[in-house]
Coordinates of C-alpha atoms and ligand atoms in Angstrom, one line a residue:
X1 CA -14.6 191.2 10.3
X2 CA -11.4 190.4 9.0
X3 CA -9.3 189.7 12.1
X4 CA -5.4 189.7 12.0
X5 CA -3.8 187.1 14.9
X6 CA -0.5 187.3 15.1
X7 CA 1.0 184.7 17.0
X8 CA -2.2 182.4 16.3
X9 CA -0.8 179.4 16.4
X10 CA 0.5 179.2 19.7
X11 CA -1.5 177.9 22.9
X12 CA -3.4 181.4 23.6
X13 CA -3.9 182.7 20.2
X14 CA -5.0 179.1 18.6
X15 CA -7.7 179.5 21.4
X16 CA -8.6 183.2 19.8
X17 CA -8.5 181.9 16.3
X18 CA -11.3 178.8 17.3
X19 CA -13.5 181.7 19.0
X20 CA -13.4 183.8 16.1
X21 CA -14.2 181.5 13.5
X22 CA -16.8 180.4 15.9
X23 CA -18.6 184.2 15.6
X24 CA -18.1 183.6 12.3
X25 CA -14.8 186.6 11.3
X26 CA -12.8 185.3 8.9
X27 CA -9.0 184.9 10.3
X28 CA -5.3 185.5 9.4
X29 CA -3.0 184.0 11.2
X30 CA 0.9 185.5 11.6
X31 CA 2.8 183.0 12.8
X32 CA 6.7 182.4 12.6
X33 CA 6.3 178.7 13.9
X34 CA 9.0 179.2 15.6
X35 CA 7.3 178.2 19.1
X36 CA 3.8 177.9 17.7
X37 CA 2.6 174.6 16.1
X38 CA 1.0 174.4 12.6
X39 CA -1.2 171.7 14.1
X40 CA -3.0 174.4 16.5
X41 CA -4.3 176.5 13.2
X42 CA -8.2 175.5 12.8
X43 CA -9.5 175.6 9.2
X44 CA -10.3 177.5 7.7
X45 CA -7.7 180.4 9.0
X46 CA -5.4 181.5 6.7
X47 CA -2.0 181.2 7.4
X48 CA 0.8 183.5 7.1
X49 CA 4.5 182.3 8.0
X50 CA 6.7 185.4 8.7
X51 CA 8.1 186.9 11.7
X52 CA 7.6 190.7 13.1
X53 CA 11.0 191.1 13.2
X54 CA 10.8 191.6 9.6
X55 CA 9.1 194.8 8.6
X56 CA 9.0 193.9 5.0
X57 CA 7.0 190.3 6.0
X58 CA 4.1 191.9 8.4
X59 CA 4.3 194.7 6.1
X60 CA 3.0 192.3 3.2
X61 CA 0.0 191.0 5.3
X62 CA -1.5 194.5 5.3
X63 CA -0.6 195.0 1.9
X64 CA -2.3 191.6 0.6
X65 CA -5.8 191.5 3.3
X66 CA -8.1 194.3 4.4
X67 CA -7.4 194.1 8.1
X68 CA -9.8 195.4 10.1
X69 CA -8.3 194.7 14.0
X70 CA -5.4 193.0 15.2
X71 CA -4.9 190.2 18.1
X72 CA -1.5 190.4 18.7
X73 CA -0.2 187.6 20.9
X74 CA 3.5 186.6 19.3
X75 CA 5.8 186.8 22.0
X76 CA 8.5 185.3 23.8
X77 CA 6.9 184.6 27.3
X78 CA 9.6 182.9 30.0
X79 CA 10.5 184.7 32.8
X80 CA 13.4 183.3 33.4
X81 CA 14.9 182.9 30.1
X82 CA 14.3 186.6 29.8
X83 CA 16.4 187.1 32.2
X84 CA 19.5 185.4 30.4
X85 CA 18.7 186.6 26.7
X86 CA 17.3 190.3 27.8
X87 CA 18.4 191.1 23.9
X88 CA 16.0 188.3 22.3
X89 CA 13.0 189.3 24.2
X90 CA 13.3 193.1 24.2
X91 CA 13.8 192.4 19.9
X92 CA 10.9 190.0 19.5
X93 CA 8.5 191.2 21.8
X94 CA 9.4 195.3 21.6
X95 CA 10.9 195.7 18.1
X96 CA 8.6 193.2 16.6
X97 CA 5.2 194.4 18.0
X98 CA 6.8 198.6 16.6
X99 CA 7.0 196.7 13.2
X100 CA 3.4 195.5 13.2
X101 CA 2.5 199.1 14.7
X102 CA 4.0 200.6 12.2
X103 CA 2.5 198.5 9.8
X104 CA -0.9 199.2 11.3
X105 CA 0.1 202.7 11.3
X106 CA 1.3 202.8 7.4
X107 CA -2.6 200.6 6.5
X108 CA -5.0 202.7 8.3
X109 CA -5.9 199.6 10.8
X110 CA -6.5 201.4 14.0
X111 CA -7.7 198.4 16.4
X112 CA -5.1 196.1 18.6
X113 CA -5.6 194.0 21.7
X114 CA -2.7 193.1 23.2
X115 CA -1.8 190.4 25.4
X116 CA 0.4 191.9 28.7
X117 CA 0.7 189.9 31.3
X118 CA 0.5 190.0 35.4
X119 CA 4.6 190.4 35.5
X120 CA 4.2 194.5 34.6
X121 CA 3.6 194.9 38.5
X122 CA 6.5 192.5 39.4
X123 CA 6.2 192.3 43.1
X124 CA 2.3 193.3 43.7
X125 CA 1.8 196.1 46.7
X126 CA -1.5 194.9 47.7
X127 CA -3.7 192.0 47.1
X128 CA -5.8 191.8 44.8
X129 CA -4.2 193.6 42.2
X130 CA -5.6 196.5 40.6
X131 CA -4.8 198.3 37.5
X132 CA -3.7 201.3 38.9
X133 CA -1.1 199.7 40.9
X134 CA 2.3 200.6 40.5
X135 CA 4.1 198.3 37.2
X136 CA 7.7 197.6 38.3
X137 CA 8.3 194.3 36.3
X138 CA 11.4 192.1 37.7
X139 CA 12.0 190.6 34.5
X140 CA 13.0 191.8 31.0
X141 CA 9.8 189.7 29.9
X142 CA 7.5 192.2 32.1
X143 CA 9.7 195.0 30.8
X144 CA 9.2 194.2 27.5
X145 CA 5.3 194.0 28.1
X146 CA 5.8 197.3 30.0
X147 CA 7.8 198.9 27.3
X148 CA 5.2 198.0 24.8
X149 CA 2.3 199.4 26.9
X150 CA 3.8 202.8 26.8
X151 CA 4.5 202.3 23.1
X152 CA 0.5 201.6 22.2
X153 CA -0.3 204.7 24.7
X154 CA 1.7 207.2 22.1
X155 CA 0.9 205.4 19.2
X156 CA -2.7 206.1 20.3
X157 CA -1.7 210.0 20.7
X158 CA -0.1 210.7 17.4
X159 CA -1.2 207.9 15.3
X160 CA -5.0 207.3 16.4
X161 CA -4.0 203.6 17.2
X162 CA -6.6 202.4 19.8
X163 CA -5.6 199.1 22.0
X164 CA -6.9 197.4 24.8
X165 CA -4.0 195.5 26.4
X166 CA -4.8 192.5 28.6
X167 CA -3.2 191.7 31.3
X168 CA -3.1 187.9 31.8
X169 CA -2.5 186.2 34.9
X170 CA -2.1 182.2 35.0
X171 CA -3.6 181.1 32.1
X172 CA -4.5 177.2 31.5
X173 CA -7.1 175.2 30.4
X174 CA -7.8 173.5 26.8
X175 CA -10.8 174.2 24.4
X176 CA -13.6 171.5 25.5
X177 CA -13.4 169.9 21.7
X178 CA -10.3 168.9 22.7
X179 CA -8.5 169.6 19.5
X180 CA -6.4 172.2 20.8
X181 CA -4.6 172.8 24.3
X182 CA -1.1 173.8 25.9
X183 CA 1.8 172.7 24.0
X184 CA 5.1 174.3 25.0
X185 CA 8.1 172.7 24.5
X186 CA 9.8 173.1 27.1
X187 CA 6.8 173.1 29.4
X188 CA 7.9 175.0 32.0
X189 CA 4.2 175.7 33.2
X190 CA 2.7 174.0 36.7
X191 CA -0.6 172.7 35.4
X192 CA 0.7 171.1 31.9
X193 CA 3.7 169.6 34.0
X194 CA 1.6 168.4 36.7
X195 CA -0.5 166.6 33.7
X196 CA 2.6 165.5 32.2
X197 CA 3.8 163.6 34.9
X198 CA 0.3 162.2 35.6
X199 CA 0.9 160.7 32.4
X200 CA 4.2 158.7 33.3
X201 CA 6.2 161.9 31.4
X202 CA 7.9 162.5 34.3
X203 CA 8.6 160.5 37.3
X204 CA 6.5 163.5 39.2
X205 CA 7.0 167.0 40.3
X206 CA 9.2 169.6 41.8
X207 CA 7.1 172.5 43.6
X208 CA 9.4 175.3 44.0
X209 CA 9.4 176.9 47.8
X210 CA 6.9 175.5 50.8
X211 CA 8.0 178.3 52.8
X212 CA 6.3 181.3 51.9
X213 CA 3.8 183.5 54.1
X214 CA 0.5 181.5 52.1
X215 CA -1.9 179.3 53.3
X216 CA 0.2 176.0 52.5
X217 CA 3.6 177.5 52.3
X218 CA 3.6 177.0 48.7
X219 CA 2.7 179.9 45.8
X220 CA -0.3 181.1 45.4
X221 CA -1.7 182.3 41.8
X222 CA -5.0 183.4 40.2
X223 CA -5.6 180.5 37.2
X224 CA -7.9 181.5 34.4
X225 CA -9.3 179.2 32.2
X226 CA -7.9 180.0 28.6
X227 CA -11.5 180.2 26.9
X228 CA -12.6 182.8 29.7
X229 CA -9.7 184.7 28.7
X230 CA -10.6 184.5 24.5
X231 CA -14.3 185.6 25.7
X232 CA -12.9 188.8 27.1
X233 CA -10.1 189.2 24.1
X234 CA -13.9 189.1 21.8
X235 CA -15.3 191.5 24.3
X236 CA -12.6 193.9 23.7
X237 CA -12.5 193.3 20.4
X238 CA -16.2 194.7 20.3
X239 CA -15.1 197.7 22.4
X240 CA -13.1 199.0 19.9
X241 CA -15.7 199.0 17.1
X242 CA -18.2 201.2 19.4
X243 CA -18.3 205.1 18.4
X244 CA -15.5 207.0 20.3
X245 CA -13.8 203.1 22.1
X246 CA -11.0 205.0 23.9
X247 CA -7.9 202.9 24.7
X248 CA -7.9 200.6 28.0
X249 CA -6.1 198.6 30.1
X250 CA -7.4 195.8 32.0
X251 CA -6.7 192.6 34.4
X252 CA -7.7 188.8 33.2
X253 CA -7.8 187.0 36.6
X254 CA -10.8 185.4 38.4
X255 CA -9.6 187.3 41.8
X256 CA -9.1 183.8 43.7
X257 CA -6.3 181.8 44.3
X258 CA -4.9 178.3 44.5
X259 CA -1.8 177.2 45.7
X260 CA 0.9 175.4 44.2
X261 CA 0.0 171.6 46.6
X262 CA -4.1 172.6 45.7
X263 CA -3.3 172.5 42.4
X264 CA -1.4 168.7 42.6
X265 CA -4.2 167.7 44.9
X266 CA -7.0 168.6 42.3
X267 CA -5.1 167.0 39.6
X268 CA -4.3 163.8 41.6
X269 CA -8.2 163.5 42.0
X270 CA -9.2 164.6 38.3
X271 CA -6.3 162.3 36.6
X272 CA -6.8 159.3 39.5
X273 CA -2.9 159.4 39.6
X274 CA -0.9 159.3 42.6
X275 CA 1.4 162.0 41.3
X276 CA 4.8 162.2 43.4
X277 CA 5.4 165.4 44.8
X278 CA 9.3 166.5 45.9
X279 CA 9.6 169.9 47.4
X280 CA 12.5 171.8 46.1
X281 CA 14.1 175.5 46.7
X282 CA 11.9 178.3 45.5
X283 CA 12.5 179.5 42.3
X284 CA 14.3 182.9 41.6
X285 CA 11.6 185.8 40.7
X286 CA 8.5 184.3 41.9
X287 CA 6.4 186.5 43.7
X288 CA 4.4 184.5 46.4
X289 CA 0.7 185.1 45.8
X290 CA -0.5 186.7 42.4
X291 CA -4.2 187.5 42.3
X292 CA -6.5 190.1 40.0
X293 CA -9.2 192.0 40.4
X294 CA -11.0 192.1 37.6
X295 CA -13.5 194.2 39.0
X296 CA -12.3 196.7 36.0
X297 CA -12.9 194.2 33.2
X298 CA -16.1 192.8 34.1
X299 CA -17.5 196.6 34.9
X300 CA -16.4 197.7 31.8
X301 CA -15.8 194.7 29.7
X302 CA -18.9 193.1 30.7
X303 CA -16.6 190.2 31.4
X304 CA -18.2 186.9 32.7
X305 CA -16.4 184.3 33.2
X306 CA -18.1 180.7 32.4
X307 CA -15.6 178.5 33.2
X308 CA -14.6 179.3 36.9
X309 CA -13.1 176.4 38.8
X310 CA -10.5 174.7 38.9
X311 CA -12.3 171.2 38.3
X312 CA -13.6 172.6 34.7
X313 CA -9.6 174.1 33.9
X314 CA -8.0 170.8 35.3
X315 CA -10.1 168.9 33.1
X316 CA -10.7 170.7 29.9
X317 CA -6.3 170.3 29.8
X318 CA -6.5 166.4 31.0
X319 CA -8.6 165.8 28.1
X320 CA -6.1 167.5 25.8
X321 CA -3.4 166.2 27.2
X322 CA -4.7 162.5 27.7
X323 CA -5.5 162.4 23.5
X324 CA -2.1 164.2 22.8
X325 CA 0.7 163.0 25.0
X326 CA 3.0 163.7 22.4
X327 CA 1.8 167.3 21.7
X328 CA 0.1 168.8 18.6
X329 CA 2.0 167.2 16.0
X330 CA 3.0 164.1 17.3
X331 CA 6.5 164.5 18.0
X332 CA 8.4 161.3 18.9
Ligands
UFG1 N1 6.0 175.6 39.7 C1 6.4 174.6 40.4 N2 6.9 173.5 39.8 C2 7.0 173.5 38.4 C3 6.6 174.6 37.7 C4 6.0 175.7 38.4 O1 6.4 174.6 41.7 O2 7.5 172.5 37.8 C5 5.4 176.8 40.4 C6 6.1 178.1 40.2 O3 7.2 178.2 41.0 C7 5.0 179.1 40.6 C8 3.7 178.4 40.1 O4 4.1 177.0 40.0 O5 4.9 179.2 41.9 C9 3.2 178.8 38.8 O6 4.3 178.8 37.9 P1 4.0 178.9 36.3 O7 5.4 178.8 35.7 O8 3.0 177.9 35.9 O9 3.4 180.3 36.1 P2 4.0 181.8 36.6 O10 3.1 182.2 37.7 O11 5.5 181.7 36.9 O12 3.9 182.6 35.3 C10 2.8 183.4 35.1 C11 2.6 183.6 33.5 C12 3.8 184.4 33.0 C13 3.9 185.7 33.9 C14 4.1 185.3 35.3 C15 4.2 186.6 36.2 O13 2.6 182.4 32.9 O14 3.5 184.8 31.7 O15 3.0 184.6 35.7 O16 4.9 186.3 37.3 F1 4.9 186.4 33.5

């Protein structure tokens, strides 16, 4: 197949791009490099530099390849940041993914997974969290994975468009070549800053809030390791090419949790580092304990997770981060 990634050079999609070309599809990468790293696209993808915002430049990619499904992962993706620029997220992550829609729409390609997230449900009723739980994001970033949920679900109706949109929980976790692995910049993520100050980045940690109703005190969230999560974006991928694949939403967790100080203590003993630990106010937004059940995904996904524990995640991003303290490129 030839498989259309948008945002495929960033941590997630660069994952996706390796697994296809692995299977042996031949890759297009959309990319506006804006967050994502040139570095992180594997030969021999092909890549495209434009932005969704621009309807004429995803336009063009359909226009110049025969698309035959889309992975669409470009988005802006910090909580908290949403929550100061609610115009920049709803525009990248809502407008932009109508223009590749339409784009889809206007070329006849009928096949999209999409990457939504765990922060559609905001504030979770009951643990684990199921599908049909009720979405009420506290973010504009869960909004504006929300918004373009609903968006796939008519496109669907009137336009034949048929999705599967993922809903990711805490991804993390580096391909086990080592070439590529989490580069954000500015990391705001536990495991990669945990790493990074178990490499003398950082003096050590802050962990946000020891005093909620958990096991430790500290947050609790459902970690998936990122080449689980590619598995089940192929597995989708699949389900859309069988005869009558009817659109679908599912959770990418492993339905388990670790807490904030488990996570420290299993990096202390993976990296051998005494990493200093300061306990510091809770963060605005966090919900205490996110889990999944992915009971929906591996029934009807046939997902099967291969790399579950937190020893093979901890690990596979060590060894990324040990050969590329600098990130992907280098940067001084
Ligand atoms: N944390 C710290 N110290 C840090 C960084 C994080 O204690 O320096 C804590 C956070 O407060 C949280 C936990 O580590 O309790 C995990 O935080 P992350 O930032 O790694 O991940 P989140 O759970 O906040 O984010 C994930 C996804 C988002 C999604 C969100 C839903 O990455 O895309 O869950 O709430 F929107």
């Amino acid at each position: 197949m030839e498989v259309l990634v948008c945002g495929g050079a960033g941590y997630i999609g660069s994952h996706a791009v390796a697994a296809l070309l692995e299977q042996g599809h031949s890759v297009i990468v959309f990319d506006s490099l804006e967050k994502g790293k040139r570095a992180a696209v594997l030969p021999p993808a092909q890549l495209v530099v434009g932005d969704l915002r621009s309807p004429a430049e995803i336009g063009k990619v359909f226009a110049d390849h025969k698309i035959d499904a889309v992975l669409h992962f470009a988005a802006y993706s910090l909580v908290g940041q949403s929550v100061e620029t609610p115009a920049e997220y709803y525009r990248n992550n809502v407008t932009g993914t109508q223009n590749l829609l339409d784009a889809m729409r206007d070329a006849g390609v009928l096949r999209i997974v999409f990457s939504s997230t765990a922060a559609v449900y905001g504030e979770p009723e009951h643990i684990p969290i199921t599908e049909e739980q009720k979405t009420e994001p506290t973010s504009p970033y869960g909004e504006s994975k929300l918004a373009v949920e609903k968006m796939l679900k008519w496109y669907d109706r009137a336009y034949g468009i048929k999705y599967i949109a993922l809903r990711y929980f805490n991804v993390a976790g580096a391909h086990p070549g080592g070439k590529i692995g989490e580069d954000h910049n500015p990391e705001t993520h536990l495991i990669p800053i945990v790493l990074g100050a178990a490499l003398g980045k950082t003096d050590g940690i802050k962990i946000f809030g020891g005093d909620y109703d958990t096991k430790d005190g500290s947050c609790v969230r459902d970690y998936i390791h990122v080449m689980d999560l590619i598995d089940a974006h192929i597995l989708a991928l699949n389900k859309l090419h069988e005869a009558g694949a009817a659109s679908q939403t599912y959770n990418l967790g492993y339905g388990r949790g670790f807490s904030n100080l488990e996570i420290v203590q299993a990096a202390k003993k993976i990296t051998e580092v005494d990493i200093k630990v300061e306990m510091a106010p809770r963060r605005p937004g966090d919900p205490s304990v996110l889990i999944a059940s992915p009971e929906k995904a591996i029934r009807e996904l046939g997902f099967s997770p291969r790399y579950d524990s937190l020893e093979a995640i901890i690990s596979s991003a060590w060894k990324f981060h040990k050969t590329h303290p600098n990130g992907l490129e280098g940067n001084p």
